[in-house]
Amino acid sequence: MSRASKATLLIVLMVGLSIWLVAVAAQTGAQEATNQRSVDRQKLNTQNEIHISRQADDAIDTAELTLSPRTDLTPTASYSSFLPLVTTPPPITNGDFELGPVAWGQFSSNGWPLILDSSELLVPAHSGSWAVWMGGDLNEDAILWQLVKVPTSDAILRYWHWIASEDDCDNDVAGVAINLDEVVDAFWLCAGNNTGGWVERWVDLNLYAGQTVELDFVAFTNESLLSSLYLDDVSLGNTSNNSGDAVLLGYGTVGLYA
């Protein structure tokens, strides 16, 4: 199945799960490009620029070098050795996007690049000068993905996002999926969920601990009114990046803003 076909199936799944959760009132989450993009897109995002905030909204915390011995081979030799320095690379490569479009796969049904520097963004990056811009166009399907090994300890996905939309809820949708099959986080891109700045979000991936999976960020917009989703500073299993007080969403659930 092509990635575009999978994207179509994924949006149906995401919307279906979201509607189901609203209907049963179960598990609500908290809080909520290049040249010549449309004039409407610039107008929408310019309105949000005046609300720039780098503070997270209220949230709930639920969370090698080889051995190199050196020796003196004189008749009165003394020996010293050094334990190996073992460094473990982070599960996510280029999670702050400061390397540009490196390590991530990108798909846009309208042909937009997703990883952009500050000269092409209409909001400031959360850190550095690069971030992701998804949506911002009509009838847009956007997917950003990377193969990652989910750690067995602290298998929590953390990412910063900024929603800027002029649409009603129940239309445009975004979230996170595993292997483009299993939705682990989803939310409406709508005016009622506009964040007015960067907000951190957590997703529990313990169900996939120890597995190598495709981590997918997705956003889908329809034919009316514009919605944008910005992403930055994505990390997995790194408590040192914990800014505290972000929403922790359980795997297999959909986090909806009130």
Short mmCIF file of C-alpha atoms in Angstrom, two decimals:
data_model
loop_
_atom_site.label_atom_id
_atom_site.label_comp_id
_atom_site.label_asym_id
_atom_site.label_seq_id
_atom_site.Cartn_x
_atom_site.Cartn_y
_atom_site.Cartn_z
CA MET A 1 0.00 0.00 0.00
CA SER A 2 1.35 3.45 -0.86
CA ARG A 3 2.09 6.01 1.84
CA ALA A 4 -0.61 8.28 0.42
CA SER A 5 -3.18 5.46 0.63
CA LYS A 6 -2.15 4.72 4.19
CA ALA A 7 -2.55 8.40 4.99
CA THR A 8 -6.15 8.27 3.78
CA LEU A 9 -6.88 5.27 5.99
CA LEU A 10 -5.16 6.89 8.94
CA ILE A 11 -7.30 10.02 8.86
CA VAL A 12 -10.44 7.89 8.87
CA LEU A 13 -9.15 6.00 11.89
CA MET A 14 -8.14 9.15 13.75
CA VAL A 15 -11.42 10.92 13.18
CA GLY A 16 -13.38 7.80 14.11
CA LEU A 17 -11.51 7.40 17.38
CA SER A 18 -11.88 11.07 18.19
CA ILE A 19 -15.64 11.06 17.62
CA TRP A 20 -15.99 7.89 19.70
CA LEU A 21 -14.14 9.40 22.62
CA VAL A 22 -16.22 12.55 22.50
CA ALA A 23 -19.40 10.48 22.43
CA VAL A 24 -18.52 8.48 25.55
CA ALA A 25 -16.84 11.41 27.30
CA ALA A 26 -13.79 9.29 28.04
CA GLN A 27 -10.18 10.37 28.32
CA THR A 28 -9.95 14.03 27.48
CA GLY A 29 -6.52 15.55 27.24
CA ALA A 30 -5.63 18.94 28.71
CA GLN A 31 -4.66 22.18 26.72
CA GLU A 32 -4.76 22.26 24.11
CA ALA A 33 6.88 27.53 2.84
CA THR A 34 8.67 28.21 0.98
CA ASN A 35 7.86 31.15 -1.33
CA GLN A 36 4.35 32.28 -2.16
CA ARG A 37 2.16 30.45 0.28
CA SER A 38 -1.37 31.72 0.13
CA VAL A 39 -2.30 35.18 1.39
CA ASP A 40 -4.92 33.60 3.65
CA ARG A 41 -2.25 31.38 5.23
CA GLN A 42 -0.08 34.39 6.02
CA LYS A 43 -3.05 36.28 7.43
CA LEU A 44 -4.00 33.40 9.73
CA ASN A 45 -0.53 32.89 11.15
CA THR A 46 0.24 36.61 11.42
CA GLN A 47 -2.72 36.90 13.80
CA ASN A 48 -1.12 34.29 16.02
CA GLU A 49 2.27 36.02 16.04
CA ILE A 50 1.02 38.65 18.46
CA HIS A 51 0.24 35.89 20.96
CA ILE A 52 3.74 34.43 20.98
CA SER A 53 4.49 32.62 24.21
CA ARG A 54 7.26 30.16 24.92
CA GLN A 55 5.68 28.94 28.15
CA ALA A 56 3.85 25.62 28.39
CA ASP A 57 0.18 25.67 29.40
CA ASP A 58 -1.11 23.85 32.47
CA ALA A 59 -0.35 20.17 32.38
CA ILE A 60 -0.36 16.96 34.36
CA ASP A 61 2.77 14.91 35.00
CA THR A 62 1.91 11.19 35.16
CA ALA A 63 6.30 10.97 32.59
CA GLU A 64 31.79 4.01 22.12
CA LEU A 65 34.85 4.29 22.30
CA THR A 66 36.79 1.06 22.38
CA LEU A 67 39.05 0.20 25.28
CA SER A 68 42.31 2.14 24.93
CA PRO A 69 44.96 0.83 27.30
CA ARG A 70 48.13 2.84 27.47
CA THR A 71 51.30 1.00 28.56
CA ASP A 72 54.92 1.84 29.21
CA LEU A 73 56.96 -1.05 27.89
CA THR A 74 60.23 -0.17 29.62
CA PRO A 75 62.00 -2.83 31.73
CA THR A 76 60.26 -1.37 34.77
CA ALA A 77 56.96 -1.21 32.97
CA SER A 78 53.92 0.21 34.67
CA TYR A 79 50.52 -0.28 33.15
CA SER A 80 47.46 1.88 33.19
CA SER A 81 44.22 1.35 31.39
CA PHE A 82 41.02 3.27 30.90
CA LEU A 83 37.51 1.92 31.04
CA PRO A 84 35.65 2.30 27.74
CA LEU A 85 33.57 5.42 27.33
CA VAL A 86 30.19 4.22 26.10
CA THR A 87 27.78 6.76 24.73
CA THR A 88 24.25 5.85 23.78
CA PRO A 89 22.79 7.95 20.98
CA PRO A 90 19.33 9.36 21.63
CA PRO A 91 16.47 7.33 20.13
CA ILE A 92 15.47 10.28 17.94
CA THR A 93 17.99 11.85 15.58
CA ASN A 94 17.75 15.58 14.90
CA GLY A 95 14.81 15.95 17.26
CA ASP A 96 15.36 19.71 17.45
CA PHE A 97 15.54 19.93 13.62
CA GLU A 98 18.65 22.12 13.82
CA LEU A 99 20.35 19.91 11.21
CA GLY A 100 17.63 20.86 8.74
CA PRO A 101 15.81 18.15 6.74
CA VAL A 102 18.06 15.35 8.06
CA ALA A 103 17.03 11.92 9.46
CA TRP A 104 13.29 12.56 8.95
CA GLY A 105 11.12 11.38 6.07
CA GLN A 106 8.67 13.98 4.75
CA PHE A 107 5.45 13.68 2.79
CA SER A 108 3.16 16.53 1.72
CA SER A 109 0.28 15.92 -0.66
CA ASN A 110 0.67 19.51 -1.90
CA GLY A 111 4.44 19.33 -2.18
CA TRP A 112 5.45 21.54 0.76
CA PRO A 113 8.71 21.02 2.63
CA LEU A 114 7.96 20.41 6.31
CA ILE A 115 11.25 21.17 8.08
CA LEU A 116 11.96 24.88 7.71
CA ASP A 117 14.33 27.50 9.06
CA SER A 118 13.30 30.76 10.69
CA SER A 119 13.19 32.66 7.39
CA GLU A 120 10.32 30.41 6.23
CA LEU A 121 8.41 30.10 9.51
CA LEU A 122 5.67 32.48 10.57
CA VAL A 123 6.27 31.75 14.25
CA PRO A 124 9.60 31.54 16.11
CA ALA A 125 11.08 28.09 16.64
CA HIS A 126 10.77 26.77 20.18
CA SER A 127 14.57 26.54 20.28
CA GLY A 128 17.24 27.31 17.72
CA SER A 129 16.05 28.42 14.31
CA TRP A 130 14.45 25.30 12.75
CA ALA A 131 11.03 23.74 13.29
CA VAL A 132 8.31 21.82 11.46
CA TRP A 133 5.29 23.41 9.78
CA MET A 134 2.46 21.04 8.86
CA GLY A 135 -0.86 22.06 7.31
CA GLY A 136 -1.25 25.73 6.42
CA ASP A 137 -2.92 24.74 3.16
CA LEU A 138 -6.26 23.34 2.04
CA ASN A 139 -6.69 19.60 1.43
CA GLU A 140 -3.23 18.91 2.79
CA ASP A 141 -2.00 15.54 4.06
CA ALA A 142 1.35 15.86 5.84
CA ILE A 143 3.43 13.10 7.41
CA LEU A 144 6.82 13.39 9.15
CA TRP A 145 8.43 10.11 10.18
CA GLN A 146 11.57 8.45 11.54
CA LEU A 147 12.51 4.89 12.55
CA VAL A 148 13.29 4.85 16.27
CA LYS A 149 14.03 2.26 18.91
CA VAL A 150 11.73 2.88 21.85
CA PRO A 151 13.75 2.70 25.07
CA THR A 152 12.81 0.18 27.75
CA SER A 153 13.18 2.85 30.43
CA ASP A 154 11.26 6.14 30.30
CA ALA A 155 9.46 5.31 27.05
CA ILE A 156 7.81 8.73 26.94
CA LEU A 157 7.56 10.76 23.74
CA ARG A 158 7.83 14.49 24.40
CA TYR A 159 7.28 17.19 21.83
CA TRP A 160 6.42 20.88 21.63
CA HIS A 161 3.57 21.99 19.39
CA TRP A 162 1.81 25.20 18.39
CA ILE A 163 -1.72 25.10 16.92
CA ALA A 164 -2.87 28.04 14.78
CA SER A 165 -6.25 27.51 13.12
CA GLU A 166 -9.28 29.44 11.94
CA ASP A 167 -11.40 26.30 11.45
CA ASP A 168 -14.08 24.71 13.62
CA CYS A 169 -13.32 21.51 15.47
CA ASP A 170 -14.26 18.16 13.85
CA ASN A 171 -12.59 19.12 10.57
CA ASP A 172 -8.78 19.29 10.55
CA VAL A 173 -6.92 16.75 12.69
CA ALA A 174 -3.35 15.95 13.73
CA GLY A 175 -1.49 13.59 16.01
CA VAL A 176 1.07 10.81 16.36
CA ALA A 177 0.95 7.25 15.00
CA ILE A 178 3.16 4.19 15.18
CA ASN A 179 3.98 2.43 11.88
CA LEU A 180 1.24 4.58 10.32
CA ASP A 181 -1.26 2.08 11.71
CA GLU A 182 -1.78 2.69 15.42
CA VAL A 183 -2.82 6.13 16.66
CA VAL A 184 -1.23 7.04 19.99
CA ASP A 185 -2.18 10.73 20.13
CA ALA A 186 -4.69 12.86 18.21
CA PHE A 187 -6.29 16.29 18.49
CA TRP A 188 -8.38 18.66 16.41
CA LEU A 189 -6.70 21.56 14.65
CA CYS A 190 -9.32 24.23 15.28
CA ALA A 191 -9.67 27.76 16.62
CA GLY A 192 -10.96 26.46 19.92
CA ASN A 193 -7.67 24.59 20.42
CA ASN A 194 -5.30 27.38 19.38
CA THR A 195 -2.40 27.34 21.82
CA GLY A 196 -1.20 30.92 21.28
CA GLY A 197 2.36 29.66 21.73
CA TRP A 198 4.45 26.57 22.30
CA VAL A 199 2.95 23.84 24.51
CA GLU A 200 4.67 20.60 25.50
CA ARG A 201 2.87 17.28 25.09
CA TRP A 202 3.79 13.78 26.32
CA VAL A 203 2.72 10.37 25.02
CA ASP A 204 3.33 7.07 26.84
CA LEU A 205 4.94 4.56 24.45
CA ASN A 206 5.62 1.77 26.96
CA LEU A 207 3.52 -0.58 24.84
CA TYR A 208 6.35 -0.42 22.26
CA ALA A 209 9.31 -0.49 24.68
CA GLY A 210 12.32 -2.23 23.17
CA GLN A 211 10.84 -2.24 19.66
CA THR A 212 12.08 -0.44 16.56
CA VAL A 213 9.08 1.36 15.09
CA GLU A 214 8.22 4.09 12.64
CA LEU A 215 7.24 7.21 14.57
CA ASP A 216 4.81 9.32 12.52
CA PHE A 217 3.62 12.88 13.08
CA VAL A 218 0.57 13.54 10.90
CA ALA A 219 -1.72 16.43 10.03
CA PHE A 220 -4.73 16.45 7.70
CA THR A 221 -6.75 19.49 6.56
CA ASN A 222 -9.91 19.71 4.49
CA GLU A 223 -11.12 22.10 1.80
CA SER A 224 -12.26 25.01 3.97
CA LEU A 225 -10.42 27.35 6.32
CA LEU A 226 -6.78 27.02 7.26
CA SER A 227 -5.04 25.20 10.10
CA SER A 228 -1.35 25.01 10.92
CA LEU A 229 0.58 22.77 13.28
CA TYR A 230 4.15 23.62 14.27
CA LEU A 231 6.45 21.04 15.92
CA ASP A 232 9.83 21.35 17.63
CA ASP A 233 12.12 19.67 20.15
CA VAL A 234 10.97 16.06 19.85
CA SER A 235 12.55 13.66 22.34
CA LEU A 236 12.03 10.10 23.49
CA GLY A 237 13.15 8.63 26.80
CA ASN A 238 15.02 11.70 27.96
CA THR A 239 13.84 12.91 31.34
CA SER A 240 16.59 15.54 31.42
CA ASN A 241 14.49 17.48 28.90
CA ASN A 242 11.49 17.40 31.21
CA SER A 243 10.20 20.93 31.58
CA GLY A 244 7.54 19.55 33.90
CA ASP A 245 3.80 19.79 33.78
CA ALA A 246 2.99 18.46 30.32
CA VAL A 247 0.06 16.22 29.50
CA LEU A 248 0.88 12.51 29.70
CA LEU A 249 -1.25 10.49 27.31
CA GLY A 250 -1.53 6.73 27.56
CA TYR A 251 -0.76 4.60 24.53
CA GLY A 252 -3.74 3.42 22.58
CA THR A 253 -5.72 6.52 23.55
CA VAL A 254 -6.55 9.71 21.75
CA GLY A 255 -5.91 12.99 23.53
CA LEU A 256 -8.56 15.56 22.72
CA TYR A 257 -8.55 19.14 23.81
CA ALA A 258 -11.58 20.29 25.69
#
